mmCIF file of C-alpha atoms in Angstrom:
data_model
loop_
_atom_site.group_PDB
_atom_site.id
_atom_site.type_symbol
_atom_site.label_atom_id
_atom_site.label_comp_id
_atom_site.label_asym_id
_atom_site.label_seq_id
_atom_site.Cartn_x
_atom_site.Cartn_y
_atom_site.Cartn_z
ATOM 1 C CA MET A 1108 38.553 100.181 95.745
ATOM 2 C CA ALA A 1109 38.809 100.893 92.004
ATOM 3 C CA PRO A 1110 40.903 98.565 89.866
ATOM 4 C CA ALA A 1111 44.286 99.838 88.783
ATOM 5 C CA ALA A 1112 44.714 101.003 85.217
ATOM 6 C CA PRO A 1113 47.122 99.223 82.864
ATOM 7 C CA ALA A 1114 50.689 100.426 83.361
ATOM 8 C CA SER A 1115 51.646 101.606 79.882
ATOM 9 C CA LEU A 1116 49.911 103.059 76.855
ATOM 10 C CA ARG A 1117 50.631 99.878 74.904
ATOM 11 C CA GLU A 1118 48.978 97.771 77.626
ATOM 12 C CA GLN A 1119 45.907 100.004 77.395
ATOM 13 C CA GLN A 1120 45.847 99.479 73.630
ATOM 14 C CA ILE A 1121 46.188 95.724 74.116
ATOM 15 C CA GLU A 1122 43.203 95.671 76.471
ATOM 16 C CA ARG A 1123 41.133 97.806 74.080
ATOM 17 C CA LEU A 1124 41.958 95.403 71.261
ATOM 18 C CA LEU A 1125 40.738 92.509 73.415
ATOM 19 C CA TRP A 1126 37.422 94.287 74.002
ATOM 20 C CA THR A 1127 37.185 95.069 70.276
ATOM 21 C CA SER A 1128 37.862 91.425 69.487
ATOM 22 C CA LEU A 1129 35.117 90.375 71.882
ATOM 23 C CA GLY A 1130 32.597 92.696 70.210
ATOM 24 C CA LEU A 1131 33.582 91.564 66.720
ATOM 25 C CA THR A 1132 33.382 87.919 67.761
ATOM 26 C CA VAL A 1133 29.829 88.244 69.055
ATOM 27 C CA THR A 1134 28.736 90.195 65.965
ATOM 28 C CA ILE A 1135 30.290 87.686 63.557
ATOM 29 C CA PHE A 1136 28.754 84.797 65.490
ATOM 30 C CA ILE A 1137 25.293 86.350 65.154
ATOM 31 C CA LEU A 1138 25.753 87.033 61.433
ATOM 32 C CA SER A 1139 27.097 83.538 60.833
ATOM 33 C CA MET A 1140 24.173 81.959 62.664
ATOM 34 C CA LEU A 1141 21.781 83.573 60.177
ATOM 35 C CA SER A 1142 22.993 80.981 57.670
ATOM 36 C CA LEU A 1143 23.834 78.416 60.373
ATOM 37 C CA GLY A 1144 27.510 78.769 59.460
ATOM 38 C CA ARG A 1145 27.142 77.194 56.023
ATOM 39 C CA ARG A 1146 28.399 80.182 54.007
ATOM 40 C CA SER A 1147 31.831 80.010 55.643
ATOM 41 C CA LEU A 1148 31.825 76.207 55.922
ATOM 42 C CA PHE A 1149 31.557 76.655 59.699
ATOM 43 C CA LEU A 1150 34.928 78.435 59.925
ATOM 44 C CA SER A 1151 33.284 81.616 61.236
ATOM 45 C CA LEU A 1152 31.443 79.662 63.925
ATOM 46 C CA ILE A 1153 34.524 77.703 64.963
ATOM 47 C CA GLY A 1154 36.649 80.852 64.961
ATOM 48 C CA ALA A 1155 33.999 82.727 66.935
ATOM 49 C CA VAL A 1156 33.753 80.060 69.629
ATOM 50 C CA ILE A 1157 37.529 79.706 70.029
ATOM 51 C CA THR A 1158 38.074 83.475 69.980
ATOM 52 C CA LEU A 1159 35.242 84.010 72.460
ATOM 53 C CA ILE A 1160 36.855 81.560 74.885
ATOM 54 C CA PHE A 1161 40.260 83.214 74.396
ATOM 55 C CA ASP A 1162 38.945 86.772 74.837
ATOM 56 C CA ILE A 1163 36.850 86.030 77.920
ATOM 57 C CA ALA A 1164 39.632 84.034 79.584
ATOM 58 C CA LEU A 1165 42.248 86.703 78.927
ATOM 59 C CA LEU A 1166 40.002 89.576 80.026
ATOM 60 C CA ALA A 1167 39.121 87.691 83.221
ATOM 61 C CA LEU A 1168 42.788 86.982 83.960
ATOM 62 C CA LEU A 1169 43.722 90.616 83.292
ATOM 63 C CA ALA A 1170 40.984 91.794 85.664
ATOM 64 C CA LYS A 1171 42.177 89.327 88.305
ATOM 65 C CA GLU A 1172 45.791 90.487 87.950
ATOM 66 C CA ARG A 1173 44.741 94.121 88.188
ATOM 67 C CA ARG A 1174 42.694 93.381 91.293
ATOM 68 C CA LEU A 1175 45.677 91.625 92.888
ATOM 69 C CA GLN A 1176 47.932 94.586 92.041
ATOM 70 C CA THR A 1177 45.708 96.933 94.017
ATOM 71 C CA MET A 1178 46.028 94.744 97.104
ATOM 72 C CA CYS A 1179 49.502 95.370 98.448
ATOM 73 C CA TYR A 1180 50.440 92.095 100.147
ATOM 74 C CA ILE A 1181 54.028 92.064 98.889
ATOM 75 C CA ASP A 1182 56.766 93.216 101.220
ATOM 76 C CA THR A 1183 58.826 95.278 98.796
ATOM 77 C CA THR A 1184 61.746 95.682 101.194
ATOM 78 C CA SER A 1185 62.772 92.015 101.033
ATOM 79 C CA THR A 1186 61.692 91.223 97.457
ATOM 80 C CA PRO A 1187 64.142 91.829 94.622
ATOM 81 C CA THR A 1188 62.907 94.273 91.993
ATOM 82 C CA SER A 1189 63.269 91.711 89.193
ATOM 83 C CA ASN A 1190 60.502 89.593 90.727
ATOM 84 C CA LEU A 1191 58.123 92.522 91.145
ATOM 85 C CA LYS A 1192 57.801 93.220 87.427
ATOM 86 C CA SER A 1193 56.489 89.912 86.163
ATOM 87 C CA LEU A 1194 54.773 89.565 82.817
ATOM 88 C CA THR A 1195 51.024 89.992 82.711
ATOM 89 C CA CYS A 1196 48.983 87.150 81.271
ATOM 90 C CA ALA A 1197 48.522 89.085 78.011
ATOM 91 C CA LEU A 1198 52.286 89.148 77.440
ATOM 92 C CA ARG A 1199 53.026 85.465 77.957
ATOM 93 C CA LYS A 1200 53.915 83.286 74.983
ATOM 94 C CA PRO A 1201 50.606 81.375 74.632
ATOM 95 C CA ALA A 1202 48.674 84.647 74.701
ATOM 96 C CA ILE A 1203 50.887 85.905 71.870
ATOM 97 C CA VAL A 1204 50.893 82.775 69.677
ATOM 98 C CA ILE A 1205 47.153 82.030 69.888
ATOM 99 C CA PRO A 1206 46.014 85.353 68.321
ATOM 100 C CA PHE A 1207 48.236 84.729 65.286
ATOM 101 C CA PHE A 1208 46.663 81.272 64.898
ATOM 102 C CA LEU A 1209 43.195 82.799 65.279
ATOM 103 C CA ALA A 1210 44.033 85.454 62.674
ATOM 104 C CA VAL A 1211 44.830 82.632 60.228
ATOM 105 C CA VAL A 1212 41.464 81.005 61.026
ATOM 106 C CA TRP A 1213 39.668 84.315 60.377
ATOM 107 C CA LEU A 1214 41.572 84.808 57.102
ATOM 108 C CA ALA A 1215 40.572 81.291 56.042
ATOM 109 C CA ALA A 1216 36.959 82.176 56.842
ATOM 110 C CA CYS A 1217 37.387 85.298 54.674
ATOM 111 C CA GLY A 1218 38.610 83.197 51.774
ATOM 112 C CA VAL A 1219 35.724 80.763 52.039
ATOM 113 C CA LEU A 1220 33.234 83.620 52.384
ATOM 114 C CA CYS A 1221 34.675 85.290 49.256
ATOM 115 C CA TRP A 1222 34.277 82.076 47.314
ATOM 116 C CA SER A 1223 30.768 81.292 48.564
ATOM 117 C CA THR A 1224 29.564 84.871 48.127
ATOM 118 C CA ALA A 1225 30.902 85.080 44.574
ATOM 119 C CA PHE A 1226 29.306 81.742 43.749
ATOM 120 C CA ALA A 1227 25.989 82.724 45.345
ATOM 121 C CA LEU A 1228 25.915 86.089 43.547
ATOM 122 C CA GLU A 1229 26.119 84.313 40.200
ATOM 123 C CA ILE A 1230 23.118 82.099 40.842
ATOM 124 C CA ALA A 1231 21.013 84.432 43.005
ATOM 125 C CA SER A 1232 17.835 85.854 41.580
ATOM 126 C CA GLU A 1233 17.078 89.566 41.778
ATOM 127 C CA SER A 1234 14.762 89.071 44.764
ATOM 128 C CA ARG A 1235 17.479 87.278 46.781
ATOM 129 C CA LYS A 1236 20.313 89.746 46.116
ATOM 130 C CA ALA A 1237 19.341 91.793 49.181
ATOM 131 C CA TRP A 1238 20.232 88.812 51.378
ATOM 132 C CA MET A 1239 23.770 88.922 49.994
ATOM 133 C CA ALA A 1240 24.504 91.864 52.284
ATOM 134 C CA VAL A 1241 24.783 89.505 55.271
ATOM 135 C CA PRO A 1242 27.752 87.442 53.990
ATOM 136 C CA ILE A 1243 29.430 90.575 52.627
ATOM 137 C CA ILE A 1244 29.193 92.255 56.047
ATOM 138 C CA GLU A 1245 30.401 89.025 57.668
ATOM 139 C CA LEU A 1246 33.333 88.963 55.236
ATOM 140 C CA ILE A 1247 34.305 92.545 56.088
ATOM 141 C CA LEU A 1248 34.050 91.848 59.824
ATOM 142 C CA CYS A 1249 36.124 88.644 59.523
ATOM 143 C CA ALA A 1250 38.876 90.546 57.714
ATOM 144 C CA THR A 1251 38.721 93.291 60.348
ATOM 145 C CA HIS A 1252 38.912 90.705 63.108
ATOM 146 C CA ALA A 1253 41.976 89.085 61.557
ATOM 147 C CA GLY A 1254 43.573 92.522 61.486
ATOM 148 C CA VAL A 1255 42.677 93.228 65.110
ATOM 149 C CA LEU A 1256 44.169 89.917 66.244
ATOM 150 C CA GLY A 1257 47.305 90.508 64.164
ATOM 151 C CA VAL A 1258 47.788 93.976 65.653
ATOM 152 C CA TYR A 1259 47.145 92.536 69.129
ATOM 153 C CA GLY A 1260 49.883 89.938 68.615
ATOM 154 C CA VAL A 1261 52.374 92.495 67.285
ATOM 155 C CA LEU A 1262 51.689 94.896 70.180
ATOM 156 C CA CYS A 1263 52.159 92.065 72.689
ATOM 157 C CA VAL A 1264 55.488 91.119 71.104
ATOM 158 C CA LYS A 1265 56.641 94.760 71.205
ATOM 159 C CA GLU A 1266 55.542 95.175 74.832
ATOM 160 C CA ARG A 1267 57.262 91.937 75.815
ATOM 161 C CA ILE A 1268 60.535 93.054 74.212
ATOM 162 C CA VAL A 1269 60.489 96.369 76.083
#
């Protein structure tokens, strides 16, 4: 039996943002490990680990909820309709607050990466300037990730209000 699709377009966007966040997290973790996390003062590594745990847990809970929705064990004749439409795990308060906190962590990593990259560019020799692409790419991905998490949080708030 195939799993049920998310109910609304906004829920589909929320799930896509979670998958995007997972991909960005793994990519940033790999790039940060090239310098063992020193360029971002370990903020990228800490953010990657926390975000990885958050993304995997939320995706697993969403898959579990979708699997339970396909199994029709609820007797709808005796259950009030208000109890049938409960909030998914992605729309609960902790799942909305945590991405905003994580976005702040990623923005802090961006700030530290800007500072360390600017400092390293001043003292780098011509032969080492090619290696400066790694922290610049990491900086761009961290900023993108903060944006993805911010959009995720805003979409969850909008979906919860509706």
